[in-house]
XYZ file of C-alpha atoms in Angstrom:
705
model
C 63.569 -20.018 111.006
C 61.656 -21.908 108.389
C 59.129 -19.100 108.294
C 61.825 -16.472 107.570
C 63.300 -18.704 104.835
C 59.898 -18.945 103.198
C 59.446 -15.159 103.220
C 62.929 -14.689 101.668
C 62.122 -17.141 98.907
C 58.804 -15.419 98.309
C 60.546 -12.032 97.903
C 62.994 -13.609 95.514
C 60.390 -15.353 93.251
C 57.867 -12.589 93.162
C 58.732 -11.124 89.792
C 56.128 -10.909 87.143
C 56.110 -13.415 84.316
C 58.124 -11.688 81.607
C 57.274 -12.634 78.013
C 60.034 -11.411 75.708
C 59.215 -10.702 72.096
C 61.324 -8.853 69.700
C 58.674 -7.137 67.513
C 59.391 -6.607 63.784
C 59.921 -3.100 62.541
C 57.128 -1.570 60.408
C 59.447 -0.350 57.731
C 59.635 -2.400 54.545
C 63.320 -3.222 55.048
C 62.986 -4.687 58.593
C 61.819 -8.310 58.365
C 60.402 -10.157 61.306
C 62.946 -12.308 63.160
C 62.205 -15.557 64.986
C 63.815 -14.286 68.200
C 60.723 -12.556 69.535
C 60.214 -12.899 73.314
C 57.157 -11.691 75.186
C 57.741 -10.925 78.882
C 55.643 -9.241 81.519
C 58.336 -6.651 82.040
C 58.527 -5.448 78.445
C 56.761 -2.195 79.189
C 59.440 -1.365 81.754
C 62.151 -2.421 79.359
C 60.647 -0.143 76.727
C 60.855 2.781 79.087
C 64.485 2.112 79.745
C 65.493 2.304 76.110
C 68.331 4.664 75.548
C 67.932 7.849 73.662
C 69.942 6.371 70.860
C 67.511 3.515 70.549
C 64.601 5.994 70.483
C 66.219 7.863 67.609
C 66.741 4.623 65.699
C 63.159 3.569 66.312
C 61.673 6.745 64.852
C 61.791 5.153 61.415
C 60.182 1.946 62.642
C 56.746 0.947 63.787
C 56.190 1.537 67.536
C 56.284 -1.383 69.918
C 52.971 -2.950 70.660
C 52.674 -4.768 73.870
C 50.269 -7.489 72.908
C 51.116 -8.223 69.257
C 53.300 -10.735 67.443
C 53.970 -10.883 63.679
C 54.521 -13.723 61.285
C 55.172 -13.628 57.550
C 52.497 -15.066 55.307
C 53.240 -17.731 52.785
C 56.365 -18.896 54.669
C 57.075 -22.486 53.737
C 60.485 -23.527 55.111
C 61.527 -27.073 55.957
C 60.829 -26.455 59.652
C 58.002 -24.702 61.416
C 58.601 -20.971 61.643
C 59.214 -19.521 65.112
C 56.659 -16.869 65.804
C 57.773 -15.853 69.328
C 58.545 -17.061 72.819
C 56.671 -16.984 76.118
C 58.859 -16.600 79.241
C 58.218 -15.823 82.888
C 60.688 -14.711 85.548
C 59.191 -17.364 87.772
C 60.984 -19.944 85.678
C 64.500 -20.527 87.113
C 65.185 -23.094 84.506
C 64.209 -25.985 86.708
C 61.604 -26.985 84.166
C 58.845 -26.876 86.730
C 56.793 -24.347 84.767
C 54.565 -25.313 81.836
C 53.234 -22.909 79.201
C 49.730 -23.283 77.818
C 48.445 -21.677 74.596
C 44.737 -21.384 73.671
C 42.617 -19.404 71.229
C 42.454 -19.018 67.382
C 44.495 -21.751 65.705
C 46.044 -23.046 68.916
C 47.203 -26.582 68.310
C 46.277 -26.547 64.594
C 48.093 -23.516 63.192
C 50.168 -22.453 66.119
C 52.010 -24.871 68.419
C 53.818 -24.011 71.717
C 56.651 -25.776 73.441
C 55.228 -26.030 76.939
C 58.703 -26.088 78.508
C 60.520 -23.365 76.538
C 57.460 -21.294 75.631
C 58.480 -21.168 71.897
C 55.540 -20.600 69.563
C 55.800 -22.008 66.019
C 53.518 -21.743 62.978
C 53.086 -25.260 61.687
C 51.064 -24.261 58.561
C 51.597 -21.754 55.787
C 49.502 -18.666 56.472
C 47.605 -16.462 53.999
C 46.876 -12.919 55.107
C 44.170 -12.572 52.483
C 42.395 -15.536 54.079
C 42.830 -14.435 57.736
C 44.857 -11.411 58.798
C 45.183 -11.962 62.568
C 44.651 -14.521 65.282
C 43.761 -13.863 68.965
C 45.376 -16.275 71.489
C 45.725 -16.562 75.292
C 48.965 -17.551 77.097
C 49.291 -18.821 80.650
C 52.080 -20.258 82.877
C 51.114 -23.108 85.256
C 52.959 -25.346 87.637
C 54.226 -28.321 85.762
C 53.176 -30.795 88.422
C 50.016 -29.308 89.820
C 48.838 -27.378 86.743
C 47.995 -24.510 89.043
C 48.223 -21.086 87.419
C 51.241 -19.161 88.521
C 49.774 -15.893 87.193
C 46.604 -14.698 85.403
C 46.229 -15.573 81.669
C 47.432 -12.948 79.152
C 45.770 -12.333 75.721
C 47.770 -11.333 72.688
C 47.392 -11.140 68.890
C 49.441 -12.749 66.180
C 49.176 -10.694 62.968
C 49.979 -12.209 59.614
C 52.405 -9.883 57.894
C 51.653 -9.198 54.213
C 53.918 -10.003 51.333
C 53.319 -9.069 47.720
C 51.763 -12.323 46.626
C 48.628 -11.052 44.753
C 48.616 -9.547 41.303
C 46.154 -6.741 40.434
C 42.909 -7.881 38.870
C 40.322 -6.097 36.676
C 37.137 -7.642 37.985
C 34.789 -5.859 35.495
C 36.815 -6.394 32.357
C 36.865 -6.603 29.448
C 35.529 -3.092 28.983
C 33.611 -1.337 26.209
C 33.317 2.410 25.682
C 32.270 4.873 22.995
C 33.465 8.299 22.044
C 32.195 10.549 19.204
C 34.345 10.692 16.152
C 36.100 13.981 15.442
C 36.501 14.573 19.192
C 39.193 17.006 20.325
C 42.459 15.882 21.876
C 42.108 14.745 25.490
C 38.425 13.890 25.340
C 37.622 11.504 28.228
C 36.600 8.048 27.043
C 36.143 6.056 30.269
C 38.022 4.885 33.350
C 38.872 1.390 34.581
C 39.599 0.056 38.069
C 41.828 -2.805 39.210
C 41.914 -4.335 42.705
C 44.828 -5.870 44.633
C 44.184 -8.330 47.475
C 47.406 -7.352 49.296
C 47.426 -5.079 52.313
C 46.887 -1.487 51.140
C 48.296 0.019 54.363
C 51.494 -2.030 54.467
C 54.191 -1.190 52.019
C 53.520 -0.774 48.286
C 52.091 -4.221 47.652
C 48.681 -2.748 46.743
C 49.859 0.567 45.237
C 48.830 0.375 41.560
C 50.083 2.216 38.524
C 48.200 2.025 35.154
C 49.681 2.044 31.660
C 48.640 1.238 28.067
C 50.370 -1.700 26.462
C 48.446 -1.497 23.171
C 46.285 1.245 21.699
C 48.793 3.995 21.264
C 49.053 6.599 19.818
C 45.252 6.877 19.749
C 44.590 6.794 23.502
C 46.343 7.624 26.741
C 45.718 6.769 30.403
C 46.236 8.606 33.681
C 48.685 6.390 35.697
C 46.979 6.810 39.018
C 43.294 7.454 38.155
C 43.103 5.095 35.133
C 41.104 7.674 33.105
C 41.440 6.900 29.412
C 41.479 9.863 27.005
C 41.897 10.416 23.282
C 45.506 10.982 22.307
C 44.820 12.014 18.726
C 42.324 14.694 17.593
C 39.619 14.224 14.934
C 39.645 10.478 14.683
C 37.407 9.535 11.764
C 34.846 6.745 12.176
C 34.636 6.319 8.437
C 38.373 5.511 8.395
C 38.364 3.211 11.444
C 35.452 2.592 13.753
C 36.800 0.324 16.492
C 40.023 0.269 18.547
C 41.350 -2.357 20.973
C 43.260 -0.959 23.964
C 45.269 -3.225 26.328
C 45.578 -1.738 29.825
C 48.036 -2.900 32.515
C 47.847 -2.349 36.280
C 51.162 -2.958 38.187
C 51.602 -2.942 41.968
C 54.610 -1.901 44.021
C 54.082 1.558 42.600
C 55.129 0.337 39.214
C 58.662 -0.597 40.338
C 60.415 -3.639 39.025
C 59.555 -6.821 40.859
C 55.936 -5.861 41.230
C 53.039 -7.967 40.002
C 50.763 -6.857 37.175
C 47.381 -7.622 35.600
C 45.903 -6.635 32.241
C 42.516 -6.097 30.653
C 41.161 -4.987 27.292
C 39.044 -1.963 26.392
C 37.150 -1.821 23.098
C 36.567 1.783 22.037
C 33.951 2.398 19.342
C 33.767 5.748 17.568
C 30.158 6.908 17.358
C 29.007 8.702 14.216
C 28.542 12.421 13.778
C 27.201 14.084 10.646
C 30.504 15.089 9.108
C 29.842 13.829 5.587
C 27.411 15.214 2.949
C 25.218 12.963 0.765
C 26.587 12.121 -2.666
C 24.607 10.798 -5.644
C 25.966 7.570 -7.031
C 25.673 9.007 -10.544
C 25.152 12.517 -11.902
C 22.620 11.516 -14.598
C 19.664 9.118 -14.348
C 17.541 7.835 -17.246
C 13.987 6.520 -16.875
C 11.224 5.673 -19.356
C 7.493 5.503 -18.645
C 4.404 4.649 -20.731
C 2.061 7.553 -21.250
C -0.876 5.610 -19.820
C 0.758 4.876 -16.475
C -1.517 5.273 -13.475
C -1.156 8.421 -11.393
C 0.991 7.862 -8.295
C 3.031 5.092 -9.941
C 6.755 5.070 -9.093
C 8.742 6.050 -12.185
C 12.182 5.322 -10.739
C 14.527 5.694 -7.761
C 17.592 7.826 -7.178
C 19.976 7.380 -4.286
C 22.477 9.682 -2.588
C 25.013 7.735 -0.524
C 26.161 9.072 2.820
C 29.155 7.662 4.687
C 27.470 8.513 7.970
C 24.996 6.138 9.581
C 21.666 6.354 11.359
C 19.877 9.657 11.360
C 23.075 11.377 10.231
C 22.671 9.582 6.901
C 19.022 10.534 6.444
C 18.442 12.706 3.382
C 15.409 14.461 1.949
C 14.871 14.668 -1.796
C 13.346 17.495 -3.783
C 12.835 18.481 -7.419
C 14.357 21.937 -7.642
C 14.274 22.587 -11.388
C 13.250 21.193 -14.758
C 10.386 21.169 -17.224
C 8.434 18.424 -15.426
C 8.076 19.903 -11.958
C 4.303 20.027 -12.340
C 3.992 16.453 -13.561
C 6.362 14.619 -11.247
C 7.123 14.531 -7.527
C 9.828 12.880 -5.424
C 9.422 11.362 -1.975
C 12.014 10.026 0.472
C 12.117 6.368 1.514
C 13.317 6.394 5.113
C 14.197 2.699 5.047
C 16.197 2.539 1.799
C 17.435 6.132 2.077
C 16.596 6.876 -1.553
C 14.230 9.108 -3.463
C 11.178 7.761 -5.335
C 9.965 9.691 -8.394
C 6.185 9.406 -8.920
C 3.716 10.682 -11.505
C 1.408 13.485 -10.369
C -0.466 14.305 -13.608
C -1.288 12.357 -16.771
C 1.277 12.113 -19.559
C 0.580 12.553 -23.253
C 3.110 11.183 -25.697
C 1.573 13.172 -28.518
C 2.087 16.442 -26.624
C 5.571 15.952 -25.074
C 7.878 13.018 -25.350
C 10.537 13.678 -22.668
C 11.204 15.662 -19.508
C 14.318 16.774 -17.590
C 14.379 17.165 -13.826
C 17.044 18.408 -11.402
C 16.794 16.633 -8.053
C 18.540 17.501 -4.807
C 19.454 15.353 -1.789
C 20.110 17.190 1.500
C 20.878 15.928 4.990
C 17.931 16.138 7.356
C 20.056 16.532 10.523
C 22.930 18.969 10.041
C 25.686 19.256 12.675
C 26.556 22.946 13.011
C 30.146 22.039 13.956
C 30.770 20.932 10.362
C 28.614 23.405 8.491
C 31.731 25.300 7.496
C 32.827 22.417 5.307
C 30.231 23.377 2.696
C 26.598 22.525 1.914
C 25.552 19.081 3.059
C 23.649 18.410 -0.169
C 24.137 17.177 -3.713
C 22.260 17.371 -7.017
C 21.715 15.084 -10.014
C 19.882 15.257 -13.349
C 16.992 12.957 -14.212
C 15.780 12.431 -17.795
C 12.347 10.803 -18.273
C 11.288 9.541 -21.711
C 7.547 9.110 -22.380
C 6.660 6.010 -24.389
C 3.678 5.845 -26.698
C 0.745 3.676 -25.607
C -2.597 2.747 -27.173
C -4.880 5.135 -25.349
C -8.670 4.949 -25.119
C -10.850 7.501 -26.937
C -11.143 10.947 -25.469
C -14.534 12.699 -25.392
C -14.702 16.389 -26.274
C -16.176 17.079 -22.836
C -15.926 15.261 -19.500
C -19.764 15.522 -19.155
C -22.662 16.492 -21.408
C -25.885 18.325 -20.555
C -28.752 18.033 -23.050
C -32.282 19.516 -22.984
C -35.447 18.260 -24.696
C -39.114 19.282 -24.495
C -41.455 16.674 -23.200
C -43.574 16.871 -26.359
C -40.569 16.238 -28.664
C -41.272 13.938 -31.550
C -39.931 10.415 -31.597
C -36.595 9.932 -33.333
C -35.822 13.642 -33.011
C -32.177 14.508 -32.303
C -31.639 15.543 -28.680
C -27.918 16.219 -28.873
C -24.542 14.849 -29.921
C -21.352 13.584 -28.278
C -17.965 13.457 -29.971
C -14.760 11.541 -29.223
C -11.383 10.960 -30.843
C -8.481 8.547 -30.650
C -5.509 10.540 -29.172
C -2.927 8.189 -30.684
C -0.926 9.129 -33.737
C -2.511 6.282 -35.701
C -6.027 7.443 -35.054
C -8.694 4.730 -35.020
C -12.395 5.277 -35.949
C -14.778 5.429 -32.991
C -18.143 3.701 -32.480
C -20.701 4.972 -29.953
C -23.205 3.049 -27.868
C -25.441 3.535 -24.826
C -24.776 1.645 -21.618
C -28.185 0.042 -21.292
C -27.723 -0.415 -17.551
C -28.262 3.329 -17.403
C -31.247 3.276 -19.829
C -33.268 0.247 -18.827
C -36.464 1.520 -20.494
C -34.578 2.203 -23.739
C -35.892 5.752 -24.029
C -32.910 6.934 -26.106
C -30.895 5.769 -29.095
C -27.480 6.873 -30.416
C -26.004 6.835 -33.873
C -22.967 4.558 -33.652
C -21.002 6.596 -36.201
C -21.603 10.244 -35.377
C -22.796 10.084 -31.690
C -26.156 11.778 -32.268
C -28.657 10.936 -29.502
C -32.325 10.548 -30.528
C -35.593 10.055 -28.664
C -36.930 6.482 -28.692
C -40.043 6.822 -26.432
C -42.205 9.797 -25.380
C -41.039 11.798 -22.379
C -43.194 13.120 -19.565
C -41.602 15.818 -17.422
C -44.191 15.239 -14.728
C -42.929 11.663 -14.331
C -39.207 12.359 -14.551
C -37.349 15.644 -15.048
C -33.828 14.177 -15.432
C -32.482 11.177 -17.315
C -28.861 10.176 -16.732
C -27.277 7.832 -19.240
C -23.729 6.759 -20.040
C -22.304 6.824 -23.544
C -19.514 4.380 -24.496
C -16.890 5.161 -27.112
C -14.970 2.162 -28.499
C -12.013 2.036 -30.859
C -12.852 -0.036 -33.934
C -9.243 -1.309 -34.283
C -8.923 -2.280 -30.654
C -12.190 -3.057 -28.842
C -10.423 -3.138 -25.487
C -9.867 0.612 -25.691
C -13.108 2.144 -24.469
C -14.131 5.327 -22.694
C -17.324 6.358 -20.933
C -18.930 9.748 -20.430
C -22.015 10.710 -18.424
C -24.834 12.468 -20.261
C -27.545 14.291 -18.298
C -30.788 14.931 -20.201
C -33.212 17.505 -18.803
C -36.850 17.287 -19.868
C -38.287 20.770 -20.455
C -41.886 21.536 -19.540
C -44.723 22.202 -21.946
C -48.237 23.228 -20.884
C -49.951 19.862 -21.166
C -51.775 19.704 -17.820
C -54.915 21.682 -16.854
C -55.087 23.152 -13.344
C -57.349 21.611 -10.724
C -58.237 21.930 -7.085
C -55.242 21.433 -4.823
C -57.296 19.005 -2.740
C -60.856 17.664 -2.403
C -62.662 20.533 -0.748
C -66.022 20.320 1.086
C -67.527 23.563 2.326
C -70.003 24.036 5.193
C -72.678 26.721 5.119
C -74.443 27.786 8.324
C -78.189 28.201 8.191
C -77.829 31.309 10.268
C -74.988 32.666 8.116
C -74.790 36.250 6.946
C -74.722 37.572 3.377
C -71.174 38.099 2.041
C -69.699 35.577 4.496
C -66.759 33.550 3.130
C -67.850 29.949 3.013
C -64.594 28.397 1.743
C -61.209 29.419 0.336
C -59.770 27.094 -2.308
C -56.487 26.992 -4.222
C -55.419 25.294 -7.416
C -52.466 23.264 -8.541
C -50.894 22.560 -11.931
C -48.524 19.672 -12.651
C -46.747 21.835 -15.212
C -43.848 24.057 -14.216
C -43.973 27.364 -16.100
C -40.892 29.555 -16.078
C -42.746 32.519 -14.564
C -44.751 30.558 -12.033
C -48.438 29.771 -11.878
C -51.214 32.319 -12.296
C -54.778 30.995 -12.256
C -58.036 32.487 -13.435
C -61.254 31.395 -11.703
C -64.795 31.684 -13.131
C -68.228 30.142 -12.861
C -69.889 28.322 -15.706
C -71.645 30.723 -18.057
C -75.020 29.470 -16.979
C -74.011 29.903 -13.352
C -72.763 33.475 -13.605
C -75.973 34.821 -12.128
C -76.109 32.218 -9.383
C -78.541 33.597 -6.783
C -76.877 31.792 -3.863
C -73.110 32.099 -4.223
C -70.439 34.289 -5.729
C -66.614 34.027 -6.027
C -63.727 36.416 -5.294
C -60.100 36.082 -6.528
C -57.476 36.646 -3.824
C -54.006 38.128 -4.252
C -52.322 34.867 -3.208
C -53.721 33.083 -6.293
C -56.509 31.491 -4.259
C -60.320 31.821 -4.532
C -62.943 32.633 -1.894
C -66.604 31.462 -2.206
C -69.128 33.813 -0.579
C -72.807 33.441 0.289
C -75.114 35.973 -1.388
C -77.919 35.803 1.170
C -78.920 34.255 4.469
C -81.744 32.004 5.386
C -80.484 28.739 3.931
C -82.589 25.805 5.078
C -81.404 22.200 5.347
C -84.946 20.940 5.087
C -85.352 22.625 1.756
C -81.922 21.777 0.324
C -79.123 20.138 2.153
C -76.313 20.200 -0.483
C -75.303 22.620 -3.265
C -72.823 21.818 -6.038
C -70.886 24.796 -7.397
C -68.832 24.134 -10.598
C -65.745 26.414 -10.859
C -63.669 26.812 -14.009
C -59.875 27.098 -13.410
C -57.612 28.346 -16.257
C -53.784 28.577 -16.283
C -51.600 31.152 -17.983
C -49.867 28.769 -20.391
C -49.545 29.037 -24.134
C -52.030 27.855 -25.121
C -53.911 28.130 -21.796
C -55.657 25.054 -20.389
C -58.628 24.913 -18.092
C -60.728 22.445 -16.198
C -63.896 22.506 -14.109
C -63.843 21.416 -10.500
C -67.014 21.147 -8.462
C -67.189 22.385 -4.885
C -69.659 20.628 -2.613
C -71.361 23.011 -0.155
C -73.236 21.390 2.719
C -75.844 23.309 4.741
C -75.337 22.748 8.470
C -76.766 23.832 11.745
C -74.348 26.099 13.598
C -74.154 27.773 16.981
C -74.626 31.465 17.399
C -70.881 32.051 17.015
C -70.698 30.081 13.759
C -69.428 26.712 14.997
C -70.813 23.821 12.931
C -72.875 21.441 15.087
C -74.793 19.171 12.737
C -75.148 18.791 8.978
C -77.843 16.053 8.873
C -81.528 16.683 8.038
C -83.398 16.898 11.335
C -87.124 16.820 12.086
C -88.702 19.938 13.465
C -89.699 20.035 17.102
C -92.774 17.913 17.645
C -95.912 19.400 19.268
C -96.020 19.133 23.002
C -98.043 16.175 24.276
C -97.465 13.919 21.249
C -97.400 10.377 22.549
C -94.898 7.689 21.656
C -97.597 5.675 19.863
C -98.355 8.662 17.634
C -94.687 8.981 16.728
C -94.511 5.301 15.776
C -97.621 5.650 13.617
C -96.198 8.669 11.791
C -92.932 6.801 11.187
C -94.832 3.780 9.820
C -96.730 6.026 7.412
C -93.518 7.585 6.141
C -92.007 4.169 5.494
C -95.093 3.046 3.648
C -95.067 6.192 1.526
C -91.449 5.613 0.611
C -92.209 2.053 -0.498
C -95.054 3.303 -2.753
C -92.745 5.904 -4.342
C -90.079 3.304 -5.054
C -92.576 0.983 -6.672
C -93.939 3.816 -8.739
C -90.527 4.878 -9.996
C -89.634 1.295 -10.831
C -92.778 0.785 -12.908
C -92.244 4.035 -14.767
C -88.658 3.008 -15.713
C -89.925 -0.291 -17.085
C -92.230 1.644 -19.400
C -89.307 3.903 -20.515
C -91.411 7.001 -20.027
C -89.873 10.309 -18.883
C -90.765 11.441 -15.440
C -91.426 15.030 -16.451
C -92.558 15.931 -20.007
C -94.146 19.306 -20.457
C -94.405 19.432 -24.250
C -93.124 17.813 -27.383
C -90.008 19.983 -27.543
C -89.131 19.405 -23.913
C -86.851 16.457 -24.597
C -83.467 15.563 -23.083
C -80.814 17.613 -24.805
C -77.073 17.456 -24.270
C -75.032 20.605 -24.131
C -71.553 19.376 -25.023
C -68.231 21.203 -24.989
C -65.118 19.672 -26.474
C -61.561 20.150 -25.130
C -58.917 20.360 -27.823
C -56.620 18.192 -25.678
C -59.458 16.210 -24.144
C -59.581 12.534 -23.688
C -62.788 11.851 -25.706
C -66.046 10.840 -24.173
C -64.732 11.200 -20.647
C -64.468 14.958 -21.089
C -68.175 15.510 -21.920
C -70.879 16.055 -19.373
C -74.578 16.459 -20.031
C -77.097 18.755 -18.356
C -80.742 17.746 -18.336
C -83.052 20.459 -19.622
C -85.691 19.183 -17.292
C -83.316 19.711 -14.435
C -82.401 23.202 -15.547
C -86.095 24.042 -15.830
C -86.826 22.753 -12.360
C -87.895 25.584 -10.094
C -85.212 24.583 -7.578
C -82.489 24.880 -10.207
C -82.486 28.614 -9.708
C -81.022 28.072 -6.270
C -78.167 25.864 -7.458
C -77.558 22.328 -8.587
C -79.358 19.505 -6.891
C -77.180 16.737 -5.537
C -75.900 14.739 -8.496
C -72.542 13.765 -10.061
C -72.637 16.054 -13.089
C -69.236 17.550 -13.777
C -68.323 19.772 -16.620
C -64.620 20.024 -17.524
C -64.001 22.791 -19.950
C -60.751 23.325 -21.765
C -60.317 26.641 -23.519
C-alpha cells in the first residue's frame, strides 16, 4: 500500500518546472510589463494560442523562449520586476527555493528565492551593456537538492531614446569654387546616435540647416550639403557659416537633436580682369641714369587672388619702345619700367608709352565677359645732367713710320661737351698706358706727337688711353683707347737665318751641293722678302766653290772640283753678300765656314780632324815617340822665333818696298762706324794658298750697297 501511494504521488508531481514570463511586444506601443512569468511549459502554451491571439500577435515581436526584457534607465522608488521563475513542482508549500546565477546576479538582478520574482535593483544603461546571461534553478528548500536541471536565459535591456545625436568630427570646413552652378556639392557630414538602431526610431536621424540659408541646402537623409544659390561671388563674400542639426525619432517631435557648424570658403576663380589704379603715370629720369635702372612702377589691381591675379606687363605703343622695357614683379604684382638704351636730353626731352596688363591664367568660362586686360599711358620726362665729354670716335687707330722724326704729329683725337652749356675740353695721356713716355698730346687740340724714337722690330703696336676732362667740372672725364701701329721702313740688312757650318768630303764630286743656306730680314716689306746672293768681287772667280740661287729664296754652295785634302787645308771661309729688295736696298756679308772631312764611300761624314798618314809597317813604338818629341821641339822653336820677330816689329813677309799692309775699306751708308770695316792683308792675298780660298781667320767684310 505505501508503495502504490508513492507511485501515485510521483505521477501527480511529475510536471516540468514551468517558468511563466509574459514577454513584451516588439512594437513601439507595447511596453514591457512586470508580470512576466517563465515556465517550463511555455512552449506548449504557445502552441495552444487561439487563432485570434495569433492574428493579434502578427504585429508584435514573436515569443522567445529564453529571453526577458527590462527597460533601461528605469528609476522608480522600488526595484523593477523583471520576471518570475515558477515550477509546477511547487504546490505552494514553500518547500522549493529558486537560485539565480550569472551576469549581474546578486548585484544588478535579485531573485526572491521563495516566489521566484526577479527584480532589477540598479538603473540599467543599454549603451553600457545590452544583455545579461543568467542561469535559473529550483532546489529543495531543506536539502538544496536540484529538483530539475538548471535553465539558462537572457535578460535584454530594452532601449529608450535617451541619447542625442552627436557630430563626432565637427566642426567642419569645406571649400567650393565661386561662381559654381546651383546644386554644386560642397561636402557631407555624419552624426551618430548611441541608441539602438534596430529598435524603434530612436537612432533614425534627419538632417536640416538651422543657419546658412538661402545659400546652402542639405539632403535630410544623406546630409549632403549643396549650393542653393548660383554664382556666389568670392569678392562679395568669401566665407559662410552653416549650422546643421541632426534629429532622431525620424525628425518627429519629442526626438533628441544635436548640432554642428560647417564653415564654407569660396575658392577663387579668375573672373575679374586687371585694372590699372590710374590711367596716366608720370615719371622723370636724369639723362645719365645707368642702363637697367628702374624708372618707375605701374600696378594693375586684380580682385582675384593667387595665380588668378598674376598679370604680365608689356609696352605696346609709344615713341620710347626702343629705349624702355617693362618687366613683371611676381611678388608685388606690378610692372617695372627700366632703361634699355642711353638717354640724351639734348636730343629728346620726353617720351610717351602705352603699357598693357593682361592676366597670365585666363579661365575660358569667363572669356565671354571681355578681354582680361587693361591699358594705361606712361609719360617719361628726361632731365638734363652734366655729362662727360664725348669723343668723336669710340676708338682711334693711328699709323706712324718707325723712322718718324721726334715731335712729329702722329694723329689727333677730338671730343666735345654734349651739354647745352658746352665746356672747353683738355686732353691728357693716361701714363699708366705709356710708361716709357713715348708719346705726347696737345692739351688743347688733342694732337698726338712722337716723344721718343720708335722701332718696329721691338714693338709693332702701342696702345695708349687718352683722357678728356671738362675744364669747368674736372669730375666729368671720358677715356678713349688709341692704337698706334708702327709702320716698317727698310733699316735692317739681311743676314744668315742661322749660324751655318758646312762639311766637305775629301772624296766629294765636282758640282756636289755642300750646303744650302737661307737668309732672314728683321724688316717686314709689304711684298715679302726677296734676297740677292753674290760673292765678294775678289772671290767671283773662286777656284774651289760656286753659288746657285734657288727658287725658294735660298742659296746652294757647290764644290767646283774634287780632291780636297785635309792635310793641305782643313777649313775654308766663303764670304757671301746678301742684299734685300728694299728702297734703298741694304746688304751685308755673312761668312760660311766649310770644313773638309773624311767621309765614307756613300758620303757620310766620319771625321773632320787632321789625321796622320798611315805609318810604315814595322815602325817601333820608340821610333814613334822620338818623332813626336822632334815635332814638339820644332813647335817650340817656331813659337820662340815668332815671338822674337814681333818684339822687333818686323813684318813676317816683305817682298819689296811697295809690298806693305794696305787696307781695302768699304763704307756702309747706314753703317755703324769702325765696326763695319774689315781689312784684307795684301800679303795674305798674295799667298799662293789664297787662290784656293781664305785661310782660317776672323776677317769679315760687311758690305752695304
